[in-house]
Short mmCIF file of N, CA and C in Angstrom, two decimals:
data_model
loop_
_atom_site.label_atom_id
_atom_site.label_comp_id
_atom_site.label_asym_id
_atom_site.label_seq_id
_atom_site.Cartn_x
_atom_site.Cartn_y
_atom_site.Cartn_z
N UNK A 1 31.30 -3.37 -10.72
CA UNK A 1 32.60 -2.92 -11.13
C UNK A 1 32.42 -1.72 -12.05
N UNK A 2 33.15 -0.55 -12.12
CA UNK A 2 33.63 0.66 -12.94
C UNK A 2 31.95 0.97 -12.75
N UNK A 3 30.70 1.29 -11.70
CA UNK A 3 29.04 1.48 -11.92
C UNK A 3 28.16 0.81 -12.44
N UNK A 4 29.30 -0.29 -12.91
CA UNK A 4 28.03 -1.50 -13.82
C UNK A 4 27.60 -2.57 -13.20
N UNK A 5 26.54 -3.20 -13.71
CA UNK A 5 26.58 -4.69 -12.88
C UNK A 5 27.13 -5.76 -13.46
N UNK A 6 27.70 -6.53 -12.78
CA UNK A 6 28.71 -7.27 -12.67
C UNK A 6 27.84 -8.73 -12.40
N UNK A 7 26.49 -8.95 -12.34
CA UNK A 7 26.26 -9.93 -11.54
C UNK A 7 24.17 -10.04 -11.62
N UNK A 8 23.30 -10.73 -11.95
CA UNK A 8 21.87 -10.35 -12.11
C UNK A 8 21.21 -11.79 -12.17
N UNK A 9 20.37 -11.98 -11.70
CA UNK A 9 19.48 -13.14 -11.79
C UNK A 9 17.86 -12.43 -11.61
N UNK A 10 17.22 -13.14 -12.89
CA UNK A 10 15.74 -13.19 -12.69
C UNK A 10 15.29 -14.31 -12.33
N UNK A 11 14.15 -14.87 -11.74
CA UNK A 11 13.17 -16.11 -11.58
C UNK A 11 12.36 -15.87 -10.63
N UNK A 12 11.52 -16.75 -10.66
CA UNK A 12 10.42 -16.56 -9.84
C UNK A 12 11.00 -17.41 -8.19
N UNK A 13 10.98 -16.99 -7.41
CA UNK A 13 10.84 -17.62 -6.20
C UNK A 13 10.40 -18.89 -5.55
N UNK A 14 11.46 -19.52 -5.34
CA UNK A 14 11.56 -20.69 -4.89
C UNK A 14 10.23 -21.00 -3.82
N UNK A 15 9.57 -19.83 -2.83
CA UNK A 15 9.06 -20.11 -1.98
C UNK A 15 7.89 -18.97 -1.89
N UNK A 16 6.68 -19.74 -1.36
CA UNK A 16 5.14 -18.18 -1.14
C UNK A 16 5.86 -17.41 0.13
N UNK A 17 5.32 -16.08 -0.28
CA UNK A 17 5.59 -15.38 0.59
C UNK A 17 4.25 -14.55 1.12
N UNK A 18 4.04 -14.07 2.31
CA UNK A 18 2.96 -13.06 2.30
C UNK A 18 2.54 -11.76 2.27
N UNK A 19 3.60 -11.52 1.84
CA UNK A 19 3.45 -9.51 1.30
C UNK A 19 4.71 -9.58 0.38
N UNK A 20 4.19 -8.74 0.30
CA UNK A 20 6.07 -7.76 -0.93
C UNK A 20 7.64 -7.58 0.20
N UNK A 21 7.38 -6.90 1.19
CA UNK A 21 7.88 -7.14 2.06
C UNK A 21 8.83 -8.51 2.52
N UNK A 22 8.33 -9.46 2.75
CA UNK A 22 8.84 -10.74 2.45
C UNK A 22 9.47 -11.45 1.73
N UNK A 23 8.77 -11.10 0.22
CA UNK A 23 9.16 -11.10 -0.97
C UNK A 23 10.28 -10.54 -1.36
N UNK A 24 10.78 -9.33 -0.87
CA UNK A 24 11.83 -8.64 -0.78
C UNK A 24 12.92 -9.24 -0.07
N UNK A 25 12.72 -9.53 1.20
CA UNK A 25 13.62 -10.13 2.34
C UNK A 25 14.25 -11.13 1.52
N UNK A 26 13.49 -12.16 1.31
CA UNK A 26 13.61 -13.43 0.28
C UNK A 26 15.21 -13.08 -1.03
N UNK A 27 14.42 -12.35 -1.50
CA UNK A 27 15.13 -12.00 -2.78
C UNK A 27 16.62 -11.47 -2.04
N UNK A 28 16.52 -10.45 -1.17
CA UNK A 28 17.85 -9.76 -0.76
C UNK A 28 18.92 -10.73 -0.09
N UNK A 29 17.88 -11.60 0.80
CA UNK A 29 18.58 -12.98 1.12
C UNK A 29 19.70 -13.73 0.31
N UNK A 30 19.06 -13.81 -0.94
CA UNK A 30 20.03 -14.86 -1.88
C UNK A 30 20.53 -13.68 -2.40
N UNK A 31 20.21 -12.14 -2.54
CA UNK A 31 21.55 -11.44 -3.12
C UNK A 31 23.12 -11.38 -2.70
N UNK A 32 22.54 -12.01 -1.17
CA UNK A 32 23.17 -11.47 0.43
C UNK A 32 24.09 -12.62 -0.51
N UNK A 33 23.79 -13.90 -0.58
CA UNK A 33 24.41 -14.73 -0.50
C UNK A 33 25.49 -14.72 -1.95
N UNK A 34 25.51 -13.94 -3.00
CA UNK A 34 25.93 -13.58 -4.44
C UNK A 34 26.94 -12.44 -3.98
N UNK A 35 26.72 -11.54 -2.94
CA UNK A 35 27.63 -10.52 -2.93
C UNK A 35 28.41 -11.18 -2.18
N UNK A 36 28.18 -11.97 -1.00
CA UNK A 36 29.55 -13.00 -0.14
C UNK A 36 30.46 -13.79 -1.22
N UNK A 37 30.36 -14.30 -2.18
CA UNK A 37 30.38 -15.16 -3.24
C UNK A 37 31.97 -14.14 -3.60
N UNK A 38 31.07 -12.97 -4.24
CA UNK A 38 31.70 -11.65 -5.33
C UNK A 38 32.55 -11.27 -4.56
N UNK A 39 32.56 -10.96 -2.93
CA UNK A 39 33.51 -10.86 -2.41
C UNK A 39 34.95 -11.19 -1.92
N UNK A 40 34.40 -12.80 -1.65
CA UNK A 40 35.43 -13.74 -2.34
C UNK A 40 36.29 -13.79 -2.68
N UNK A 41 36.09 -13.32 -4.20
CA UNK A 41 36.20 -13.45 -5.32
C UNK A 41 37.30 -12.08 -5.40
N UNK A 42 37.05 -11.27 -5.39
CA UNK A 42 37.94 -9.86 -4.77
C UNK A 42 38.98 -9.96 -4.23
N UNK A 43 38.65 -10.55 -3.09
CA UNK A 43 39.73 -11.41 -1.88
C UNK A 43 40.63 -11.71 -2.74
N UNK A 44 40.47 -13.01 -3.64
CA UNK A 44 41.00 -13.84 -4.20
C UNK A 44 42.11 -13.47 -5.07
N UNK A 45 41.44 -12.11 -5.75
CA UNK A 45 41.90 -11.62 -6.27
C UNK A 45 43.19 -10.37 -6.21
N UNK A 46 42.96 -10.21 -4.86
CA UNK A 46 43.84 -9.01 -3.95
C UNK A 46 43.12 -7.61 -3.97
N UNK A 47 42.14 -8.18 -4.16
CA UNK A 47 40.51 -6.61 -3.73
C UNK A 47 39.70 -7.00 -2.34
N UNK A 48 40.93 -7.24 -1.46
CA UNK A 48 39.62 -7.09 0.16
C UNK A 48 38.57 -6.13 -0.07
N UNK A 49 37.61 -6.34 0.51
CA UNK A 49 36.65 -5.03 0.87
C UNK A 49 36.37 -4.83 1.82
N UNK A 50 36.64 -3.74 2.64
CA UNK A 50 36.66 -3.04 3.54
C UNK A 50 35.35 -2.61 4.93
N UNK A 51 34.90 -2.48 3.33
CA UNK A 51 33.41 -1.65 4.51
C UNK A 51 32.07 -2.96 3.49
N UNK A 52 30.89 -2.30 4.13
CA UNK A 52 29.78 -3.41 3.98
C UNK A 52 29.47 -3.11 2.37
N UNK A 53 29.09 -3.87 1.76
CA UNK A 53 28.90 -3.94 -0.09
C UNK A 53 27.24 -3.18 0.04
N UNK A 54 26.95 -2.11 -0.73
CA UNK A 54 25.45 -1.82 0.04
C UNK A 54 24.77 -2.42 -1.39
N UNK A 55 23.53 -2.57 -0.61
CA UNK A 55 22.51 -3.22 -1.48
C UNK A 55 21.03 -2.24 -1.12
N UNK A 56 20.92 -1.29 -2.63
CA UNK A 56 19.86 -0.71 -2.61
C UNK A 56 18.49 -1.42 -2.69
N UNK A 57 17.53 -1.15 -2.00
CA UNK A 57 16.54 -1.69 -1.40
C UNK A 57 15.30 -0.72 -1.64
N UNK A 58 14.48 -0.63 -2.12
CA UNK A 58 13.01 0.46 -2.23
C UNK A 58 11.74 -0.11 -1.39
N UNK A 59 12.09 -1.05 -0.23
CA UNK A 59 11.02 -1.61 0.70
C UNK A 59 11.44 -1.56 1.73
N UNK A 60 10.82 -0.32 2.57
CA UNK A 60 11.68 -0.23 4.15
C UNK A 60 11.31 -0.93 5.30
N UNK A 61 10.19 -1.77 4.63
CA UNK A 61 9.75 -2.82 5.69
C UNK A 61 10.72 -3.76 5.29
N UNK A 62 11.10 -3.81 4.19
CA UNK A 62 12.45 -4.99 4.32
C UNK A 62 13.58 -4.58 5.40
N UNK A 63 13.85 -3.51 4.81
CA UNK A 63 14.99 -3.07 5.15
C UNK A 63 15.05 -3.20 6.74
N UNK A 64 13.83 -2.76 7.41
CA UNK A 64 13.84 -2.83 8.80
C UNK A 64 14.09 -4.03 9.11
N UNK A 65 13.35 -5.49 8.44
CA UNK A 65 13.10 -6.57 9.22
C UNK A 65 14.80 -7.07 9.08
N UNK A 66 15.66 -6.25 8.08
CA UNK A 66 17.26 -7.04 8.47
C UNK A 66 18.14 -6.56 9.38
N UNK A 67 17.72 -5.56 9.62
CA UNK A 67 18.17 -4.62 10.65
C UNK A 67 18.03 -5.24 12.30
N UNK A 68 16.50 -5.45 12.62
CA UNK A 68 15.71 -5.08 13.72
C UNK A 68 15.10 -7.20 13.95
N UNK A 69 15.74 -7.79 14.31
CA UNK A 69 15.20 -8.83 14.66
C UNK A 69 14.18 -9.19 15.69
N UNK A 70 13.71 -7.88 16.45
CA UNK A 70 13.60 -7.80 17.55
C UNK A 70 11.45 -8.15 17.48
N UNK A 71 11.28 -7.86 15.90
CA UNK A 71 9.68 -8.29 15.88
C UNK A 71 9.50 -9.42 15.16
N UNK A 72 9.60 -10.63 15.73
CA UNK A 72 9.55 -11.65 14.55
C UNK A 72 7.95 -12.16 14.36
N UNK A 73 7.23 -11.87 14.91
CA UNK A 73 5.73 -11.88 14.18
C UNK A 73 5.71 -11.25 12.62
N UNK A 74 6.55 -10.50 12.53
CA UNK A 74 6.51 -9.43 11.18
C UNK A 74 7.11 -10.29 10.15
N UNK A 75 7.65 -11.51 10.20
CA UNK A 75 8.63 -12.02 9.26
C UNK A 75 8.38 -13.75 10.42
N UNK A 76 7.09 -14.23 10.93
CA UNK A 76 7.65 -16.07 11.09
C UNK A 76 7.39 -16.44 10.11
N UNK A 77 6.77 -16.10 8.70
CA UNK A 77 6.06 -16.91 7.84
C UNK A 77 7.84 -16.57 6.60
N UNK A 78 8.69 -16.54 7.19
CA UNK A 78 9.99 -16.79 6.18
C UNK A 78 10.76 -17.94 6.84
N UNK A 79 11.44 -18.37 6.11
CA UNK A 79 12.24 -20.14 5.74
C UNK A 79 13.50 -19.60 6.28
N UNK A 80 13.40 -20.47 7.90
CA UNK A 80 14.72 -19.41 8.29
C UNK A 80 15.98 -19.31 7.83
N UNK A 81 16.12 -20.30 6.30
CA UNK A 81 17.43 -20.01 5.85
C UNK A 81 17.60 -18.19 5.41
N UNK A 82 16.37 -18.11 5.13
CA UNK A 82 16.61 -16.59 4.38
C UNK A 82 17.17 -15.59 5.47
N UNK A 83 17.18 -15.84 7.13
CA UNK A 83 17.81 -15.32 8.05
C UNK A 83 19.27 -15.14 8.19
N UNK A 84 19.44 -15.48 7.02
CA UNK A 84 20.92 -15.61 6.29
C UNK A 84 21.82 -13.72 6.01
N UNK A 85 20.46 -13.09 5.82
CA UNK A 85 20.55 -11.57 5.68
C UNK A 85 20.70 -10.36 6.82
N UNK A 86 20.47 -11.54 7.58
CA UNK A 86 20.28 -10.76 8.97
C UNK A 86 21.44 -10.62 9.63
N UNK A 87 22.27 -12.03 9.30
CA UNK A 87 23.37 -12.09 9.54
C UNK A 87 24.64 -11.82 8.69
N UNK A 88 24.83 -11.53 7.58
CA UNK A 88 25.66 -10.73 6.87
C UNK A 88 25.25 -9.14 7.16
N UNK A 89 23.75 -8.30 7.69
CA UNK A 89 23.57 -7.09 8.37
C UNK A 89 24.58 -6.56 9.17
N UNK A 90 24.20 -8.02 10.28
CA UNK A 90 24.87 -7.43 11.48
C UNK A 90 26.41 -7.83 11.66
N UNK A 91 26.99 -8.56 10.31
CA UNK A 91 28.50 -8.94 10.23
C UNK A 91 29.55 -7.25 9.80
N UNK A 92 28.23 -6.96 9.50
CA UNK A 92 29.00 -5.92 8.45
C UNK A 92 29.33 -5.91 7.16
N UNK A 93 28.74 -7.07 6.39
CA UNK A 93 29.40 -7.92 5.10
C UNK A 93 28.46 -7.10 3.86
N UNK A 94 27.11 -6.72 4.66
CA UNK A 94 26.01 -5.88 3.37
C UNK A 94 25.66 -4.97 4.32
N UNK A 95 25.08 -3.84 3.95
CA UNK A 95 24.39 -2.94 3.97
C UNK A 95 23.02 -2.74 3.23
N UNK A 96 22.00 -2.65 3.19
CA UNK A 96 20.79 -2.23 2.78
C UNK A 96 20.35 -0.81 3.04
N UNK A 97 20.56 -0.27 1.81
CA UNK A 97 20.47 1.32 1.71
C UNK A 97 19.22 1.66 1.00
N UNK A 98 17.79 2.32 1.38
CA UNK A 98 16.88 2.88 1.03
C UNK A 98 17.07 3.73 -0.43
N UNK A 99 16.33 3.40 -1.52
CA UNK A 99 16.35 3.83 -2.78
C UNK A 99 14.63 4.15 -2.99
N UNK A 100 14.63 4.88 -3.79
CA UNK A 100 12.84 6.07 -4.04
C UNK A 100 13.03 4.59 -5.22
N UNK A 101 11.50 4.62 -5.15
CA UNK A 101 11.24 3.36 -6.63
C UNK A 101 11.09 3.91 -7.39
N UNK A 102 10.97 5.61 -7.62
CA UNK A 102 11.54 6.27 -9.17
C UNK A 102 12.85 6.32 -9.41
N UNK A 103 13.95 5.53 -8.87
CA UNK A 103 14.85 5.48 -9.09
C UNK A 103 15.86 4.18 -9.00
N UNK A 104 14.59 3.40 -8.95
CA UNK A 104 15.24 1.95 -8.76
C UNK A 104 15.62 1.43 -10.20
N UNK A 105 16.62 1.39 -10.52
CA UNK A 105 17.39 0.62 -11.73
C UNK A 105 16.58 -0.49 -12.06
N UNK A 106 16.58 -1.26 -11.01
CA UNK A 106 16.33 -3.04 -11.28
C UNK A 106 14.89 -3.24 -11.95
N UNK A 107 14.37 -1.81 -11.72
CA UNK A 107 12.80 -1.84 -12.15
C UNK A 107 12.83 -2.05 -13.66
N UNK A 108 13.46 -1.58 -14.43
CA UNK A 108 14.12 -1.96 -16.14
C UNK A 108 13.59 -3.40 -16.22
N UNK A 109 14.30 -4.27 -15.38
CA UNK A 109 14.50 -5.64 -15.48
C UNK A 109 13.53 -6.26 -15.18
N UNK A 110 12.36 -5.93 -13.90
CA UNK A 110 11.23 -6.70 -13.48
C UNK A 110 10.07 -6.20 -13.86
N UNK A 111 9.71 -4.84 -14.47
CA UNK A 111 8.46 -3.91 -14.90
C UNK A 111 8.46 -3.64 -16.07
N UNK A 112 7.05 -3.72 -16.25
CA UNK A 112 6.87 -3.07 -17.55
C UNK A 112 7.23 -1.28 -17.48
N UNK A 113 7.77 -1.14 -17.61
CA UNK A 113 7.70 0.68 -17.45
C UNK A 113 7.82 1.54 -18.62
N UNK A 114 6.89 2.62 -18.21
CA UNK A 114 6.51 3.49 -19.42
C UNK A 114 7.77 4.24 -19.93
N UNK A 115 7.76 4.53 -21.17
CA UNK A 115 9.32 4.73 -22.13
C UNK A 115 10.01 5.57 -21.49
N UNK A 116 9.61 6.76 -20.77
CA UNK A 116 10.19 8.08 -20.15
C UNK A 116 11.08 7.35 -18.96
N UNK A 117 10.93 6.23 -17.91
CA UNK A 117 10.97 5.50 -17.26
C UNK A 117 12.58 4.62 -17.65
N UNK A 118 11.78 3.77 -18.58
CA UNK A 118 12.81 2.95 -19.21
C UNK A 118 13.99 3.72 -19.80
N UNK A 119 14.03 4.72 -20.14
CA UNK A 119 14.97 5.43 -20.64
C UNK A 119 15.88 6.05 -19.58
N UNK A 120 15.32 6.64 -18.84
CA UNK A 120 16.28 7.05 -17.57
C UNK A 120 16.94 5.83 -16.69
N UNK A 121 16.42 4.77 -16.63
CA UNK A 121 17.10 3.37 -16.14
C UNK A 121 18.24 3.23 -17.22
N UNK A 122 17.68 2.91 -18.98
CA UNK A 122 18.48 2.65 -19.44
C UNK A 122 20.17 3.69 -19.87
N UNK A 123 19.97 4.48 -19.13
CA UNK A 123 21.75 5.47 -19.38
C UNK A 123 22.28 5.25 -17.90
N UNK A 124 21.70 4.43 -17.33
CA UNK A 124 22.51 3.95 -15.77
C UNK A 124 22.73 3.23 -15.91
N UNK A 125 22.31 1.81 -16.70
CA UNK A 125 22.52 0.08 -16.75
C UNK A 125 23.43 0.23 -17.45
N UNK A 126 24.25 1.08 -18.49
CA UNK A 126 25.42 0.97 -19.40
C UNK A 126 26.77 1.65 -18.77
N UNK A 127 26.25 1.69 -17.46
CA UNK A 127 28.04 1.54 -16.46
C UNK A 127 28.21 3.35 -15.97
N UNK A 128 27.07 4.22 -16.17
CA UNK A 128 26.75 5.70 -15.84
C UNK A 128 26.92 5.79 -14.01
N UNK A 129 26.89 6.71 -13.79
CA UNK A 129 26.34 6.72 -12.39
C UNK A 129 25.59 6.89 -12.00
N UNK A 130 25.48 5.99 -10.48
CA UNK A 130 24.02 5.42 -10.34
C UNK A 130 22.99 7.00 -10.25
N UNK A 131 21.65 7.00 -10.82
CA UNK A 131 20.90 8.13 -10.10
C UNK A 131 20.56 8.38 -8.67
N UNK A 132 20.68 7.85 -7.89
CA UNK A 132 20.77 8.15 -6.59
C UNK A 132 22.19 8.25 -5.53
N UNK A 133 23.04 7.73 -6.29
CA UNK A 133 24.60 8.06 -5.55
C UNK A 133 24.17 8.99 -4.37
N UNK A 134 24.71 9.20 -2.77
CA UNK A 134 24.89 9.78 -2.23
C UNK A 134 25.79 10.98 -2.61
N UNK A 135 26.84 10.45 -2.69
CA UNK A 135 27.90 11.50 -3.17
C UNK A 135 27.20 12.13 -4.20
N UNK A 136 27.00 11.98 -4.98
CA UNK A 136 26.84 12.58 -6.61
C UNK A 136 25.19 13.48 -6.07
N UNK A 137 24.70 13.09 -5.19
CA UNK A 137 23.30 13.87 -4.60
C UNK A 137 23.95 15.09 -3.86
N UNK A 138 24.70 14.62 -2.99
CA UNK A 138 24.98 15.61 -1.72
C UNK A 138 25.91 16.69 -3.23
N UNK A 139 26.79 16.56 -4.14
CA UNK A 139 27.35 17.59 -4.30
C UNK A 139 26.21 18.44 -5.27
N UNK A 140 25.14 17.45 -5.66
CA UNK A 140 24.30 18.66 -6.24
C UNK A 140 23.49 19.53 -5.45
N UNK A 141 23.42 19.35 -4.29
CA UNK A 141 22.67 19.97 -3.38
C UNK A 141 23.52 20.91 -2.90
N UNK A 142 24.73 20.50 -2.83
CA UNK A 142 25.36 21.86 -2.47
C UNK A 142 25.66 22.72 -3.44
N UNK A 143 25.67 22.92 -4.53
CA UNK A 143 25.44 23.99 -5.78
C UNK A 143 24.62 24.12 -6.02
N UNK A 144 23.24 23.96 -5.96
CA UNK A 144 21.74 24.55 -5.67
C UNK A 144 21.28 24.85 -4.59
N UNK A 145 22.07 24.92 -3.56
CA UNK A 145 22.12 25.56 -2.29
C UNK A 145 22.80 26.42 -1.87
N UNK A 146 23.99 26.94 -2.90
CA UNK A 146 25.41 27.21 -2.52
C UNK A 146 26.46 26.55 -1.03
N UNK A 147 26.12 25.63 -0.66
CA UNK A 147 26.50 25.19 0.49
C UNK A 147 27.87 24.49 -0.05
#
């Protein structure tokens, strides 16, 4: 709500996983299941939402395996509840949008990161706009491009 978060859970994972990749899937899984929740909740409120809620992502092997069901050697060693993501994908309900991990926010919250780091996270976590916005990218590119 208003660029801020509205919504955050840390813990360690209910379940082993075998790469980061997985680990990711996992995690986006139960986000999947927090933004259906929040949406809700919107509803409820007389805030339908329209288009898919995106969920920035900095692992494009995740990102593929919610997309692309089509290699499941790449992902049998996940608990097929977490296939839960695959299907809010292809509902239209989330989106998973590619983010640079120098610009991943959430990194504040799970890394140790060096002060220069933590500081540029921390003037986005207090409700700023996000550093990677599309919009807010594309119009700087077009005034350093003149385009």
């Amino acid at each position: 709500m208003n660029n801020g978060p509205i919504s955050w859970k840390a813990k360690r994972q209910g379940c082993v996983t075998l790469s980061s990749a997985e680990a990711e899937f996992v995690a986006a899984s139960q986000c999947g299941q927090e933004v259906l929740y929040l949406r809700h909740l919107l509803d409820h409120f007389g805030f339908p939402q329209s288009g898919p809620t995106v969920l920035y992502e900095d692992n494009e092997a995740c990102i593929k395996m919610s997309e692309n069901p089509s290699n499941p050697a790449a992902s049998r060693h996940i608990d097929t509840r977490m296939y839960f993501l695959r299907e809010l994908v292809r509902d239209h309900v989330l989106k998973l949008r590619k983010v640079p991990s120098c610009d991943n926010v959430a990194d504040a919250f799970t890394k140790s990161l060096p002060a220069p780091a933590f500081q540029k996270h921390r003037r986005f976590l207090s409700g700023c706009t996000i550093p990677f916005d599309p919009i807010v990218t594309q119009a700087r590119s077009m005034r350093t491009t003149g385009g």
